[in-house]
Amino acid sequence: MSEASPIKEMAGVRYRWAFSVSVFFKERVAIESPYRRTFVPAVGGDIWGPRLQGRVVPYGGADFGGGGGPLDAHYMFEAADGHYIYINNRAYMRRVGWDPATGVERHVAQPAPGDRFSQDFIAPPDSAVPLRMRTSPFFDAPSNSPHDWMNRTLFFGHGLRRTDPDRTIFTYYEVL
């Protein structure tokens, strides 16, 4: 493990950076709802930081979110030492300067009979997607592993949606 990050304090609560994650995406399946609910499988990613390093297991979970509003993401991580860790990342997404109900228009043409919907997705440039997230993650780690501390630690975090390539970068802090 890397050296611990500096301890910070806000309103009497002490916390420190634990790790960050880049989660990469490709396909999207969307339904019309007030927040355009989507299923977005994670196709991989990297984990780095003082408390955890590893990777996001390809197709080991997905985002259930949309163009702003609630996010309920489930992923599997594989720590650098080979242990698997589950995360349920509950968050609220906010598009700065966008109406979440109309901020993303992803019209998909109706397929011909017998054909499937195209899941290809070309994201707009980063400057056109000012999407921010505030997260309250929950982890399940093997109790007989060096990651057991995650089972009894309160975390908070933030996320930033990036589009070239299509990914979200999450940063997590442990409350001390």
PDB file of N, CA, C and O in Angstrom, residues 1 16-21 47-48 50-55 75-81 83-89 136-156 172-175:
ATOM      1  N   MET A   1       0.827  -1.179   0.000  1.00  0.00           N
ATOM      2  CA  MET A   1       0.000   0.000   0.000  1.00  0.00           C
ATOM      3  C   MET A   1       0.874   1.246   0.000  1.00  0.00           C
ATOM      4  O   MET A   1       1.946   1.263   0.576  1.00  0.00           O
ATOM      5  N   ARG A  16      -9.981  11.502   4.799  1.00  0.00           N
ATOM      6  CA  ARG A  16      -8.810  11.520   3.925  1.00  0.00           C
ATOM      7  C   ARG A  16      -9.119  10.753   2.648  1.00  0.00           C
ATOM      8  O   ARG A  16      -9.976   9.864   2.624  1.00  0.00           O
ATOM      9  N   TRP A  17      -8.389  11.110   1.596  1.00  0.00           N
ATOM     10  CA  TRP A  17      -8.530  10.446   0.309  1.00  0.00           C
ATOM     11  C   TRP A  17      -8.139   8.991   0.476  1.00  0.00           C
ATOM     12  O   TRP A  17      -7.071   8.682   1.002  1.00  0.00           O
ATOM     13  N   ALA A  18      -9.008   8.096   0.022  1.00  0.00           N
ATOM     14  CA  ALA A  18      -8.735   6.661   0.098  1.00  0.00           C
ATOM     15  C   ALA A  18      -8.257   6.125  -1.254  1.00  0.00           C
ATOM     16  O   ALA A  18      -7.240   5.446  -1.328  1.00  0.00           O
ATOM     17  N   PHE A  19      -9.005   6.423  -2.329  1.00  0.00           N
ATOM     18  CA  PHE A  19      -8.619   5.971  -3.664  1.00  0.00           C
ATOM     19  C   PHE A  19      -9.526   6.610  -4.699  1.00  0.00           C
ATOM     20  O   PHE A  19     -10.550   7.203  -4.368  1.00  0.00           O
ATOM     21  N   SER A  20      -9.136   6.470  -5.949  1.00  0.00           N
ATOM     22  CA  SER A  20      -9.929   6.948  -7.086  1.00  0.00           C
ATOM     23  C   SER A  20     -10.113   5.802  -8.072  1.00  0.00           C
ATOM     24  O   SER A  20      -9.331   4.848  -8.081  1.00  0.00           O
ATOM     25  N   VAL A  21     -11.150   5.931  -8.897  1.00  0.00           N
ATOM     26  CA  VAL A  21     -11.489   4.896  -9.870  1.00  0.00           C
ATOM     27  C   VAL A  21     -11.898   5.562 -11.183  1.00  0.00           C
ATOM     28  O   VAL A  21     -12.681   6.509 -11.172  1.00  0.00           O
ATOM     29  N   ILE A  47      -8.092   1.419 -10.649  1.00  0.00           N
ATOM     30  CA  ILE A  47      -8.229   1.909  -9.272  1.00  0.00           C
ATOM     31  C   ILE A  47      -6.835   2.282  -8.782  1.00  0.00           C
ATOM     32  O   ILE A  47      -5.901   1.494  -8.912  1.00  0.00           O
ATOM     33  N   TRP A  48      -6.690   3.483  -8.218  1.00  0.00           N
ATOM     34  CA  TRP A  48      -5.393   3.912  -7.699  1.00  0.00           C
ATOM     35  C   TRP A  48      -5.593   4.766  -6.452  1.00  0.00           C
ATOM     36  O   TRP A  48      -6.627   5.386  -6.276  1.00  0.00           O
ATOM     37  N   PRO A  50      -3.882   5.635  -2.111  1.00  0.00           N
ATOM     38  CA  PRO A  50      -3.119   5.127  -0.975  1.00  0.00           C
ATOM     39  C   PRO A  50      -3.742   3.910  -0.290  1.00  0.00           C
ATOM     40  O   PRO A  50      -3.032   3.125   0.327  1.00  0.00           O
ATOM     41  N   ARG A  51      -5.065   3.701  -0.416  1.00  0.00           N
ATOM     42  CA  ARG A  51      -5.712   2.617   0.316  1.00  0.00           C
ATOM     43  C   ARG A  51      -6.158   1.450  -0.561  1.00  0.00           C
ATOM     44  O   ARG A  51      -6.481   0.387  -0.043  1.00  0.00           O
ATOM     45  N   LEU A  52      -6.228   1.647  -1.878  1.00  0.00           N
ATOM     46  CA  LEU A  52      -6.662   0.565  -2.762  1.00  0.00           C
ATOM     47  C   LEU A  52      -6.121   0.801  -4.160  1.00  0.00           C
ATOM     48  O   LEU A  52      -6.149   1.927  -4.657  1.00  0.00           O
ATOM     49  N   GLN A  53      -5.632  -0.280  -4.770  1.00  0.00           N
ATOM     50  CA  GLN A  53      -5.209  -0.271  -6.157  1.00  0.00           C
ATOM     51  C   GLN A  53      -5.808  -1.525  -6.805  1.00  0.00           C
ATOM     52  O   GLN A  53      -6.043  -2.517  -6.133  1.00  0.00           O
ATOM     53  N   GLY A  54      -6.047  -1.442  -8.112  1.00  0.00           N
ATOM     54  CA  GLY A  54      -6.576  -2.603  -8.821  1.00  0.00           C
ATOM     55  C   GLY A  54      -7.264  -2.207 -10.097  1.00  0.00           C
ATOM     56  O   GLY A  54      -6.848  -1.269 -10.781  1.00  0.00           O
ATOM     57  N   ARG A  55      -8.369  -2.936 -10.381  1.00  0.00           N
ATOM     58  CA  ARG A  55      -9.094  -2.690 -11.624  1.00  0.00           C
ATOM     59  C   ARG A  55     -10.590  -2.897 -11.423  1.00  0.00           C
ATOM     60  O   ARG A  55     -11.022  -3.564 -10.463  1.00  0.00           O
ATOM     61  N   TYR A  75     -20.738  -2.339  -9.086  1.00  0.00           N
ATOM     62  CA  TYR A  75     -19.556  -2.827  -9.790  1.00  0.00           C
ATOM     63  C   TYR A  75     -18.848  -3.857  -8.930  1.00  0.00           C
ATOM     64  O   TYR A  75     -19.007  -3.896  -7.712  1.00  0.00           O
ATOM     65  N   MET A  76     -17.987  -4.618  -9.603  1.00  0.00           N
ATOM     66  CA  MET A  76     -17.031  -5.482  -8.912  1.00  0.00           C
ATOM     67  C   MET A  76     -15.646  -4.927  -9.194  1.00  0.00           C
ATOM     68  O   MET A  76     -15.314  -4.614 -10.337  1.00  0.00           O
ATOM     69  N   PHE A  77     -14.868  -4.784  -8.126  1.00  0.00           N
ATOM     70  CA  PHE A  77     -13.473  -4.394  -8.229  1.00  0.00           C
ATOM     71  C   PHE A  77     -12.621  -5.639  -8.015  1.00  0.00           C
ATOM     72  O   PHE A  77     -13.023  -6.549  -7.282  1.00  0.00           O
ATOM     73  N   GLU A  78     -11.455  -5.654  -8.609  1.00  0.00           N
ATOM     74  CA  GLU A  78     -10.453  -6.658  -8.281  1.00  0.00           C
ATOM     75  C   GLU A  78      -9.236  -5.900  -7.775  1.00  0.00           C
ATOM     76  O   GLU A  78      -8.599  -5.146  -8.524  1.00  0.00           O
ATOM     77  N   ALA A  79      -8.935  -6.068  -6.483  1.00  0.00           N
ATOM     78  CA  ALA A  79      -7.785  -5.404  -5.880  1.00  0.00           C
ATOM     79  C   ALA A  79      -6.505  -5.968  -6.486  1.00  0.00           C
ATOM     80  O   ALA A  79      -6.495  -7.085  -7.022  1.00  0.00           O
ATOM     81  N   ALA A  80      -5.433  -5.224  -6.384  1.00  0.00           N
ATOM     82  CA  ALA A  80      -4.144  -5.656  -6.937  1.00  0.00           C
ATOM     83  C   ALA A  80      -3.702  -7.000  -6.372  1.00  0.00           C
ATOM     84  O   ALA A  80      -2.971  -7.742  -7.031  1.00  0.00           O
ATOM     85  N   ASP A  81      -4.167  -7.345  -5.166  1.00  0.00           N
ATOM     86  CA  ASP A  81      -3.786  -8.631  -4.560  1.00  0.00           C
ATOM     87  C   ASP A  81      -4.728  -9.771  -4.958  1.00  0.00           C
ATOM     88  O   ASP A  81      -4.616 -10.882  -4.449  1.00  0.00           O
ATOM     89  N   HIS A  83      -8.127  -9.971  -4.541  1.00  0.00           N
ATOM     90  CA  HIS A  83      -9.412 -10.039  -3.840  1.00  0.00           C
ATOM     91  C   HIS A  83     -10.468  -9.221  -4.579  1.00  0.00           C
ATOM     92  O   HIS A  83     -10.185  -8.138  -5.087  1.00  0.00           O
ATOM     93  N   TYR A  84     -11.697  -9.756  -4.604  1.00  0.00           N
ATOM     94  CA  TYR A  84     -12.812  -9.054  -5.227  1.00  0.00           C
ATOM     95  C   TYR A  84     -13.548  -8.229  -4.181  1.00  0.00           C
ATOM     96  O   TYR A  84     -13.735  -8.669  -3.040  1.00  0.00           O
ATOM     97  N   ILE A  85     -13.994  -7.037  -4.586  1.00  0.00           N
ATOM     98  CA  ILE A  85     -14.709  -6.112  -3.710  1.00  0.00           C
ATOM     99  C   ILE A  85     -15.919  -5.596  -4.480  1.00  0.00           C
ATOM    100  O   ILE A  85     -15.802  -5.162  -5.623  1.00  0.00           O
ATOM    101  N   TYR A  86     -17.082  -5.645  -3.830  1.00  0.00           N
ATOM    102  CA  TYR A  86     -18.321  -5.143  -4.428  1.00  0.00           C
ATOM    103  C   TYR A  86     -18.544  -3.709  -3.957  1.00  0.00           C
ATOM    104  O   TYR A  86     -18.302  -3.382  -2.797  1.00  0.00           O
ATOM    105  N   ILE A  87     -19.014  -2.861  -4.868  1.00  0.00           N
ATOM    106  CA  ILE A  87     -19.399  -1.501  -4.508  1.00  0.00           C
ATOM    107  C   ILE A  87     -20.818  -1.242  -4.994  1.00  0.00           C
ATOM    108  O   ILE A  87     -21.175  -1.601  -6.116  1.00  0.00           O
ATOM    109  N   ASN A  88     -21.617  -0.640  -4.125  1.00  0.00           N
ATOM    110  CA  ASN A  88     -22.911  -0.062  -4.500  1.00  0.00           C
ATOM    111  C   ASN A  88     -22.715   1.438  -4.342  1.00  0.00           C
ATOM    112  O   ASN A  88     -22.552   1.935  -3.242  1.00  0.00           O
ATOM    113  N   ASN A  89     -22.663   2.118  -5.446  1.00  0.00           N
ATOM    114  CA  ASN A  89     -22.378   3.548  -5.471  1.00  0.00           C
ATOM    115  C   ASN A  89     -23.679   4.304  -5.675  1.00  0.00           C
ATOM    116  O   ASN A  89     -24.189   4.394  -6.784  1.00  0.00           O
ATOM    117  N   SER A 136     -22.407   8.287  -2.172  1.00  0.00           N
ATOM    118  CA  SER A 136     -22.398   7.647  -0.865  1.00  0.00           C
ATOM    119  C   SER A 136     -22.197   6.150  -1.109  1.00  0.00           C
ATOM    120  O   SER A 136     -23.163   5.392  -1.171  1.00  0.00           O
ATOM    121  N   PRO A 137     -20.945   5.712  -1.280  1.00  0.00           N
ATOM    122  CA  PRO A 137     -20.689   4.321  -1.641  1.00  0.00           C
ATOM    123  C   PRO A 137     -20.726   3.382  -0.437  1.00  0.00           C
ATOM    124  O   PRO A 137     -20.461   3.781   0.691  1.00  0.00           O
ATOM    125  N   PHE A 138     -21.053   2.131  -0.726  1.00  0.00           N
ATOM    126  CA  PHE A 138     -21.067   1.062   0.268  1.00  0.00           C
ATOM    127  C   PHE A 138     -20.274  -0.093  -0.316  1.00  0.00           C
ATOM    128  O   PHE A 138     -20.459  -0.442  -1.477  1.00  0.00           O
ATOM    129  N   PHE A 139     -19.377  -0.678   0.468  1.00  0.00           N
ATOM    130  CA  PHE A 139     -18.497  -1.740  -0.021  1.00  0.00           C
ATOM    131  C   PHE A 139     -18.720  -3.043   0.740  1.00  0.00           C
ATOM    132  O   PHE A 139     -18.991  -3.036   1.939  1.00  0.00           O
ATOM    133  N   ASP A 140     -18.574  -4.153   0.029  1.00  0.00           N
ATOM    134  CA  ASP A 140     -18.491  -5.495   0.607  1.00  0.00           C
ATOM    135  C   ASP A 140     -17.145  -6.062   0.178  1.00  0.00           C
ATOM    136  O   ASP A 140     -16.910  -6.270  -1.018  1.00  0.00           O
ATOM    137  N   ALA A 141     -16.269  -6.297   1.155  1.00  0.00           N
ATOM    138  CA  ALA A 141     -14.947  -6.872   0.897  1.00  0.00           C
ATOM    139  C   ALA A 141     -14.828  -8.167   1.687  1.00  0.00           C
ATOM    140  O   ALA A 141     -15.484  -8.334   2.726  1.00  0.00           O
ATOM    141  N   PRO A 142     -13.993  -9.098   1.232  1.00  0.00           N
ATOM    142  CA  PRO A 142     -13.817 -10.337   1.984  1.00  0.00           C
ATOM    143  C   PRO A 142     -13.320 -10.037   3.407  1.00  0.00           C
ATOM    144  O   PRO A 142     -12.366  -9.282   3.586  1.00  0.00           O
ATOM    145  N   SER A 143     -13.979 -10.623   4.377  1.00  0.00           N
ATOM    146  CA  SER A 143     -13.597 -10.351   5.770  1.00  0.00           C
ATOM    147  C   SER A 143     -12.246 -10.944   6.125  1.00  0.00           C
ATOM    148  O   SER A 143     -11.618 -10.498   7.071  1.00  0.00           O
ATOM    149  N   ASN A 144     -11.772 -11.896   5.366  1.00  0.00           N
ATOM    150  CA  ASN A 144     -10.465 -12.499   5.640  1.00  0.00           C
ATOM    151  C   ASN A 144      -9.395 -11.925   4.713  1.00  0.00           C
ATOM    152  O   ASN A 144      -8.480 -12.634   4.303  1.00  0.00           O
ATOM    153  N   SER A 145      -9.531 -10.639   4.398  1.00  0.00           N
ATOM    154  CA  SER A 145      -8.592 -10.005   3.471  1.00  0.00           C
ATOM    155  C   SER A 145      -8.061  -8.700   4.060  1.00  0.00           C
ATOM    156  O   SER A 145      -8.618  -8.181   5.027  1.00  0.00           O
ATOM    157  N   PRO A 146      -7.033  -8.130   3.441  1.00  0.00           N
ATOM    158  CA  PRO A 146      -6.529  -6.827   3.893  1.00  0.00           C
ATOM    159  C   PRO A 146      -7.522  -5.695   3.641  1.00  0.00           C
ATOM    160  O   PRO A 146      -7.303  -4.574   4.090  1.00  0.00           O
ATOM    161  N   HIS A 147      -8.638  -5.992   2.956  1.00  0.00           N
ATOM    162  CA  HIS A 147      -9.619  -4.962   2.616  1.00  0.00           C
ATOM    163  C   HIS A 147     -10.839  -4.977   3.541  1.00  0.00           C
ATOM    164  O   HIS A 147     -11.801  -4.256   3.315  1.00  0.00           O
ATOM    165  N   ASP A 148     -10.773  -5.768   4.589  1.00  0.00           N
ATOM    166  CA  ASP A 148     -11.872  -5.866   5.554  1.00  0.00           C
ATOM    167  C   ASP A 148     -12.229  -4.502   6.155  1.00  0.00           C
ATOM    168  O   ASP A 148     -13.377  -4.266   6.496  1.00  0.00           O
ATOM    169  N   TRP A 149     -11.268  -3.603   6.255  1.00  0.00           N
ATOM    170  CA  TRP A 149     -11.509  -2.257   6.797  1.00  0.00           C
ATOM    171  C   TRP A 149     -12.627  -1.540   6.034  1.00  0.00           C
ATOM    172  O   TRP A 149     -13.344  -0.716   6.607  1.00  0.00           O
ATOM    173  N   MET A 150     -12.832  -1.892   4.755  1.00  0.00           N
ATOM    174  CA  MET A 150     -13.858  -1.235   3.942  1.00  0.00           C
ATOM    175  C   MET A 150     -15.267  -1.605   4.387  1.00  0.00           C
ATOM    176  O   MET A 150     -16.209  -0.843   4.164  1.00  0.00           O
ATOM    177  N   ASN A 151     -15.429  -2.761   5.021  1.00  0.00           N
ATOM    178  CA  ASN A 151     -16.734  -3.219   5.493  1.00  0.00           C
ATOM    179  C   ASN A 151     -17.267  -2.391   6.647  1.00  0.00           C
ATOM    180  O   ASN A 151     -18.464  -2.442   6.943  1.00  0.00           O
ATOM    181  N   ARG A 152     -16.405  -1.685   7.343  1.00  0.00           N
ATOM    182  CA  ARG A 152     -16.828  -0.935   8.528  1.00  0.00           C
ATOM    183  C   ARG A 152     -16.368   0.519   8.477  1.00  0.00           C
ATOM    184  O   ARG A 152     -16.159   1.144   9.513  1.00  0.00           O
ATOM    185  N   THR A 153     -16.229   1.042   7.264  1.00  0.00           N
ATOM    186  CA  THR A 153     -15.798   2.424   7.075  1.00  0.00           C
ATOM    187  C   THR A 153     -16.868   3.198   6.319  1.00  0.00           C
ATOM    188  O   THR A 153     -17.432   2.694   5.346  1.00  0.00           O
ATOM    189  N   LEU A 154     -17.130   4.411   6.768  1.00  0.00           N
ATOM    190  CA  LEU A 154     -18.046   5.306   6.075  1.00  0.00           C
ATOM    191  C   LEU A 154     -17.252   6.066   5.017  1.00  0.00           C
ATOM    192  O   LEU A 154     -16.176   6.597   5.302  1.00  0.00           O
ATOM    193  N   PHE A 155     -17.778   6.096   3.797  1.00  0.00           N
ATOM    194  CA  PHE A 155     -17.134   6.782   2.677  1.00  0.00           C
ATOM    195  C   PHE A 155     -18.064   7.835   2.104  1.00  0.00           C
ATOM    196  O   PHE A 155     -19.281   7.716   2.188  1.00  0.00           O
ATOM    197  N   PHE A 156     -17.487   8.837   1.480  1.00  0.00           N
ATOM    198  CA  PHE A 156     -18.215   9.741   0.611  1.00  0.00           C
ATOM    199  C   PHE A 156     -17.315  10.026  -0.571  1.00  0.00           C
ATOM    200  O   PHE A 156     -16.115   9.748  -0.539  1.00  0.00           O
ATOM    201  N   TYR A 172     -12.930   8.744  -3.787  1.00  0.00           N
ATOM    202  CA  TYR A 172     -13.556   8.344  -2.529  1.00  0.00           C
ATOM    203  C   TYR A 172     -12.700   8.752  -1.341  1.00  0.00           C
ATOM    204  O   TYR A 172     -11.476   8.628  -1.363  1.00  0.00           O
ATOM    205  N   TYR A 173     -13.389   9.194  -0.300  1.00  0.00           N
ATOM    206  CA  TYR A 173     -12.747   9.607   0.953  1.00  0.00           C
ATOM    207  C   TYR A 173     -13.280   8.751   2.080  1.00  0.00           C
ATOM    208  O   TYR A 173     -14.484   8.479   2.144  1.00  0.00           O
ATOM    209  N   GLU A 174     -12.405   8.338   2.980  1.00  0.00           N
ATOM    210  CA  GLU A 174     -12.852   7.606   4.166  1.00  0.00           C
ATOM    211  C   GLU A 174     -13.017   8.571   5.313  1.00  0.00           C
ATOM    212  O   GLU A 174     -12.194   9.465   5.527  1.00  0.00           O
ATOM    213  N   VAL A 175     -14.131   8.436   6.032  1.00  0.00           N
ATOM    214  CA  VAL A 175     -14.379   9.254   7.212  1.00  0.00           C
ATOM    215  C   VAL A 175     -13.696   8.569   8.387  1.00  0.00           C
ATOM    216  O   VAL A 175     -13.853   7.370   8.614  1.00  0.00           O
TER     217      VAL A 175
END
